[in-house]
Every structure is written in C-alpha cells, then in structure tokens.
Amino acid sequence: AVALEGVLPRLTAPWVGPRVAALLAERAPGLPPAQFGVAGYHEPSQMFATGTGTVLLRNGTAAAAFLAEAPGRYAAVGDRDLAAFQAEAQRRGLTAQEEGSVEGYNYTRGRHIVLRLFRAAAP
C-alpha cells in the first residue's frame, strides 16, 4: 500500500472524471452541468469534476434521448453502452458527432473503460 502512495497519484488512467471534464471544457466551454450527461460511468469523481448537476443516464438509449431532447447538450457514453446509443440515435434520426474520447481504468469496477463525448450534429 505504501508503494502505491507515490505511484497512483501520478497515473492518469485512473482519473477518468477529471479528464472527461477537461475534454468537455475544451469542446464546450461554460456548458452548464445540466446540459451534460454520462452513461456507463457513474463514479463520484465524475460528479466532482463536472458538477453536481451532471445528468446520470441509465444507458446508451437514454444518452441518445438526452441529446435528442434539447439542442446544445453533450453526453459521454461508455464503451459498453455505445451500441445501444448508436441504435437509438439512428432510430431517432439523430446524427451524433463524436467530440473526443477518454480511456482509463474504472478502479471501482476493476476494468478498462473508454468514454466517448458526443453532441447532436447540426441538421
């Protein structure tokens, strides 16, 4: 445990939430937290990084619905929810523009994760 004290803080892979927040700030500066939703990564660090108003979306289907319901929204979709997100976006006629991605390690689930940031493309 002592050996990890100096190593773990230097690793970037475990710190997914702050890296998603940085990507979001780069792509959509000043976006209110309620305009951002996350599917597939509901860790407290994400809420601390993007704000308590961040919308926790149940799955990829909910992420596509979230984007379709109002212009200007962004959603981060986890790799396990991507297929459902794409299927629902297609069903709704929503063109989702990928704005970037963050890879990391979900330490509470013990697995690698990829979160892709999407917005609804202009019609």
Backbone as a ProteinNet text record, in pm:
[ID]
protein_1_A
[PRIMARY]
AVALEGVLPRLTAPWVGPRVAALLAERAPGLPPAQFGVAGYHEPSQMFATGTGTVLLRNGTAAAAFLAEAPGRYAAVGDRDLAAFQAEAQRRGLTAQEEGSVEGYNYTRGRHIVLRLFRAAAP
[TERTIARY]
82	0	86	194.1	281.4	343.6	379.6	441	345.5	216.8	119.1	93.9	124.8	101.6	173.8	294.1	369	339.7	293.6	271.2	130.5	29.5	-108.4	-145.9	-109	-145.9	-84.1	26.7	92.4	31.1	-40.8	-104.2	-222.8	-237.1	-352.1	-469.5	-445.3	-553.3	-665.1	-635.9	-747.2	-833.4	-781.2	-852.7	-936.9	-1038.5	-1122.7	-1207.7	-1273.4	-1363.2	-1300.5	-1186.1	-1123.4	-1082.1	-1045.8	-1007	-1128.5	-1242.4	-1366.8	-1405	-1392.5	-1424.3	-1335.4	-1207.8	-1115.8	-1153.9	-1189.1	-1231.9	-1359.6	-1454.4	-1579.6	-1554.4	-1467.7	-1435.7	-1368.8	-1290.7	-1224.6	-1325	-1418.6	-1514.9	-1636.4	-1676	-1796.3	-1772.1	-1686.6	-1654.5	-1780.6	-1790.6	-1902	-2033	-2031	-2154.1	-2207	-2334	-2389.8	-2393.3	-2367.6	-2366.2	-2492.9	-2608.7	-2734.3	-2744.9	-2654.8	-2652.5	-2556.5	-2501.4	-2406.7	-2455.5	-2458.4	-2499.7	-2394.1	-2396	-2298.1	-2370.9	-2337.8	-2388.6	-2269.4	-2270.8	-2165.7	-2051.8	-2060.5	-1955.3	-2016.6	-2063.7	-2133	-2050.7	-1926.1	-1836.9	-1844.9	-1830.1	-1833.1	-1732	-1617.4	-1516.2	-1568.7	-1659.1	-1717.3	-1804.6	-1883.6	-1970.9	-1889.7	-1781.6	-1695.6	-1633.3	-1595.2	-1524.1	-1615.5	-1737.8	-1825.6	-1942.9	-1958.7	-2064.2	-2178	-2240.6	-2347	-2472.4	-2481.8	-2595.9	-2580.9	-2466	-2443	-2552	-2606.4	-2716.2	-2659.5	-2694.2	-2651.9	-2754.8	-2711.3	-2800.1	-2791.7	-2904.4	-2911.5	-2832.2	-2836	-2771.1	-2754.7	-2708.1	-2687	-2815	-2922.9	-3052.8	-3092.5	-3076.1	-3107.6	-3014.9	-2890.1	-2795.8	-2839.5	-2884.5	-2933.1	-3057.9	-3148	-3268.3	-3232	-3136.2	-3090.3	-3040.9	-2960.2	-2909.9	-3022.4	-3116.4	-3223.6	-3325.1	-3337.6	-3442.2	-3416.8	-3292.8	-3264.1	-3132.6	-3127.8	-3002.7	-2895.5	-2771.1	-2659.1	-2611.1	-2674.5	-2633.8	-2516.5	-2443.4	-2332.7	-2355	-2309	-2319	-2191.1	-2142.1	-2030.1	-2090.4	-2049.2	-2106.4	-1994.9	-2012.1	-1914.5	-1916.9	-1805.8	-1791.6	-1898.2	-1941.2	-2043.4	-2182.2	-2201.8	-2330.7	-2332.4	-2221.5	-2208.2	-2304.4	-2317.6	-2404.9	-2550.4	-2598	-2735.8	-2753.3	-2651.4	-2655.1	-2668.1	-2584.7	-2587	-2719.6	-2772.7	-2900.4	-3014.3	-3017.6	-3123.6	-3108.2	-2985.7	-2963	-3014.6	-2985.2	-3032.7	-3185.6	-3244.7	-3390.5	-3456.6	-3392.8	-3446.6	-3407.8	-3323.3	-3275.5	-3176.1	-3109.6	-3012.8	-2873.1	-2808.8	-2669.3	-2583.8	-2515.7	-2431.9	-2288.3	-2233.1	-2095.8	-2003.4	-1904.5	-1808.8	-1709.5	-1692.2	-1605.9	-1473.7	-1454.3	-1330.6	-1359.8	-1253.7	-1271.6	-1164.8	-1195.2	-1104.5	-1097.4	-977.1	-956.7	-900.9	-939.6	-888.3	-923.6	-911.7	-935.9	-1039.2	-1150.3	-1253.8	-1214.1	-1150.6	-1092.8	-1197.7	-1319.4	-1421.1	-1481.3	-1476.7	-1527.5	-1415.2	-1292	-1177.7	-1167.5	-1197.1	-1189.5	-1151.6	-1098.7	-1065.6	-1196.1	-1195.4	-1314.7	-1275.3	-1361.8	-1348.9	-1479.1	-1468.9	-1585.1	-1570.9	-1674.2	-1674.7	-1770.6	-1725.6	-1806.1	-1879.5	-2012.2	-2095.4	-2177.5	-2212.3	-2312	-2397.9	-2516.3	-2601.6	-2547.8	-2521.5	-2471.7	-2585.1	-2549	-2648.9	-2717.1	-2848.8	-2921.6	-2881.3
-119.6	0	125.5	125.8	242.7	269.3	164.9	181.5	249.6	225.4	285.7	433	478.5	618.1	714	681.6	769.4	746.5	627.9	593.6	628.4	591.5	607.2	751	852.2	988.5	1033.1	974.3	1013.3	946.1	838.1	769.3	851.3	865.9	939.9	849	722	631.1	620.3	614.1	601.6	727.5	842.4	967.9	1003.7	925	941.5	1067.7	1089	1202.9	1337.2	1371.5	1499.6	1511.7	1400.7	1405.8	1425.2	1367.2	1392	1539.2	1592.2	1733.1	1825.3	1791.9	1873.7	1869.8	1752.5	1740.2	1819.6	1809.5	1883.7	2034.2	2080.6	2223.9	2273.6	2187.4	2223.5	2233.5	2140	2133.1	2223	2245.4	2323.9	2410.8	2512.7	2597.8	2659.5	2652.2	2714.3	2637.4	2515.6	2436.7	2411.3	2444.5	2417	2266.1	2223.7	2080.3	2006.1	2069.8	2003.3	1975.1	2032.2	2008	1895.2	1829.5	1720.7	1595.8	1485.8	1358.7	1252	1151.4	1042.1	908.5	820.5	682.8	588.8	500.6	399.8	432.5	545.1	580.6	672.3	615.5	691.3	700.2	737	746.3	885.7	895.7	1026.3	1125.5	1076.6	1167.5	1240.9	1177.6	1243.8	1360.7	1339.8	1446.5	1562	1530.2	1636.2	1715.8	1648.1	1712.6	1795	1748.9	1818.6	1889	1871.9	1943	1851.9	1886.9	1802.5	1803	1895.1	1897.2	1802	1736.3	1640.1	1533.1	1500.2	1404.4	1263.5	1176.4	1036.4	961.3	913.7	847.1	696.5	631.2	488	401.5	437.4	354.5	433.7	366.9	433.2	483.3	410.7	453.8	587	597.5	722.1	835.3	804.1	906.9	965.2	880.6	930	1015.4	972.5	1050.3	1185.7	1187.4	1310.5	1410.8	1364.8	1453.9	1502.6	1414.9	1448.9	1546.6	1549.3	1628.3	1778.3	1821.7	1965.3	1995.6	2104.3	2139.7	2183.7	2164.5	2212	2116.9	2003.5	1907	1821.8	1770.7	1677.5	1554.6	1440.2	1316.7	1236	1184.2	1090	950.3	864	729.6	627.4	537.7	432.4	327	257.6	159	50.1	11.4	-93.6	-44.1	86.3	144.8	200	190.3	253.2	196.1	64.9	3.8	47	47.8	90.4	238.3	319.5	461.9	481.9	414.3	428.6	381.4	270.8	219.1	317	372.8	467.5	598.2	644.1	765.4	744.6	630.3	600.6	594	528.6	517.6	655	748.4	883.7	977.3	930.4	1017.5	1121.3	1091.6	1182.5	1154.5	1257.3	1243.6	1289.2	1194.5	1224.3	1244.5	1358.8	1393.5	1359.7	1272.5	1241.3	1355.8	1404.8	1519.1	1480.7	1354	1307.5	1190.7	1135.4	1021.8	1023.5	953.1	938.2	789.6	737.7	599.3	599.8	501	494.1	364	365	246.3	279.5	210.3	227.3	142	204.3	130.4	66.7	120.5	57.5	-65.9	-71.9	-188.4	-282.9	-234.3	-317	-348.1	-248.5	-273.4	-146.9	-169.5	-63	-1.9	128.5	195.7	297.9	315.6	422.8	501.6	631.8	720.4	808.9	809.5	893.8	1010.3	1130	1250.3	1281	1295	1322	1448.3	1507.9	1614.9	1586.9	1644.5	1629.4	1720.7	1663.6	1742.5	1829	1942.5	2031.2	1960	1978.6	1910.4	1958.8
0	0	0	77.5	83.2	-53.6	-125.3	-257.5	-354.4	-341.3	-431.1	-401.6	-280.9	-245.6	-338.5	-377.1	-466	-612.1	-647.8	-787.9	-833.7	-757.5	-800.2	-836.5	-758.4	-797.2	-929.7	-970.4	-1095.1	-1217.4	-1196.6	-1308.4	-1357.1	-1487.3	-1539	-1568.2	-1597.8	-1636.2	-1532.8	-1401.7	-1307.9	-1297.2	-1332	-1310.2	-1432.4	-1457.7	-1576	-1565.5	-1452	-1435.6	-1468.6	-1410.8	-1442.8	-1590.1	-1652.1	-1793.6	-1883.9	-1846.3	-1919.9	-1903.9	-1782.6	-1757.7	-1840.6	-1853	-1933.1	-2080.7	-2131	-2270.8	-2294.1	-2202.7	-2214.7	-2212.4	-2123.3	-2115.2	-2242.5	-2305.3	-2431.3	-2545.6	-2550.4	-2661.4	-2641.6	-2516.6	-2487.3	-2364.3	-2377.3	-2262.1	-2200.7	-2069.2	-1998.5	-2004	-2053.8	-2060.6	-1919.4	-1893.1	-1759.8	-1733.6	-1610.2	-1579.2	-1622.2	-1614.2	-1650.3	-1800.2	-1878.5	-2023.2	-2059.7	-1958.2	-1979.4	-1908.1	-1982.1	-1924.4	-1944.5	-1858.1	-1863.8	-1856.5	-1949	-1947.1	-1939	-1842	-1832.3	-1738.5	-1669.1	-1573.3	-1468.2	-1359.7	-1256.4	-1128.7	-1143.3	-1027.5	-964.6	-832.8	-766.7	-824.4	-867.7	-923.5	-1046.6	-1120.8	-1237.7	-1194.8	-1090.6	-1040.9	-982.6	-912.9	-860.1	-973.8	-1079.9	-1190.5	-1280.3	-1304.4	-1399	-1332.4	-1203.9	-1132.3	-1091.1	-979.6	-925.7	-1011.9	-1105.4	-1196.9	-1313.8	-1324	-1431.4	-1426.7	-1543	-1551.6	-1566.3	-1472.5	-1480	-1563.3	-1677.7	-1772.2	-1754	-1758.2	-1727.2	-1824.3	-1954.3	-2056	-2185.5	-2288.9	-2417.2	-2480.3	-2462.4	-2514.5	-2451.4	-2321.2	-2250.6	-2293.9	-2325.9	-2371.6	-2505.6	-2597.3	-2726.6	-2707.2	-2620	-2591.4	-2530.7	-2439.9	-2375.4	-2480.1	-2575.4	-2680	-2770.6	-2801.5	-2894.8	-2835.8	-2704.1	-2639.1	-2637.3	-2646	-2640.3	-2711.6	-2786.3	-2854.6	-2755.4	-2793.3	-2713.1	-2605.4	-2593	-2490.6	-2537.9	-2440	-2464.8	-2377.8	-2427.2	-2349.5	-2365	-2254.4	-2256	-2245.4	-2336.8	-2344.4	-2327.7	-2231	-2206.8	-2315.6	-2330.3	-2436.8	-2431.4	-2314.7	-2303	-2342.6	-2348.6	-2385.5	-2527.8	-2597	-2728.1	-2831.5	-2841.2	-2942.6	-2923	-2799	-2771.2	-2804	-2774.4	-2806.9	-2957.5	-3034	-3179.3	-3238.1	-3187.7	-3237.3	-3209.2	-3088.7	-3053.6	-3130.5	-3149.4	-3229	-3371.2	-3428.6	-3564.4	-3566.7	-3468.9	-3462.6	-3455.8	-3386	-3371.2	-3485.8	-3576.2	-3683.4	-3634.2	-3524.4	-3462.3	-3516.2	-3566.3	-3606.5	-3489.3	-3428	-3311.5	-3357.3	-3324.5	-3360.9	-3244.3	-3268.1	-3162.3	-3149.5	-3027.5	-2999.9	-2935.2	-2908.9	-2846.9	-2755	-2698.7	-2608.5	-2499.8	-2393.1	-2280.2	-2247.3	-2239.1	-2197.6	-2056.6	-1981	-1845	-1778.6	-1648.9	-1569.3	-1463.2	-1466.7	-1365.9	-1246.1	-1149.5	-1037.5	-947.4	-941.9	-857.7	-923.8	-1055.2	-1128.4	-1170.2	-1161.7	-1197	-1344.8	-1429	-1572.7	-1649.8	-1768.4	-1862.6	-1913.9	-1937.8	-1988.4	-2094.1	-2191	-2289.4	-2284.6	-2263.2	-2268.6	-2391.3	-2474	-2593.4	-2570.1	-2604.7	-2586.6	-2716.8	-2708	-2825.2	-2805.3	-2917.4	-2922.6	-3044.9	-3047.9	-3165.1	-3274.5	-3391.2	-3504.3	-3558.2	-3614.3	-3673.7	-3790.6	-3803.5	-3912.3	-4049.4
[MASK]
+++++++++++++++++++++++++++++++++++++++++++++++++++++++++++++++++++++++++++++++++++++++++++++++++++++++++++++++++++++++++++

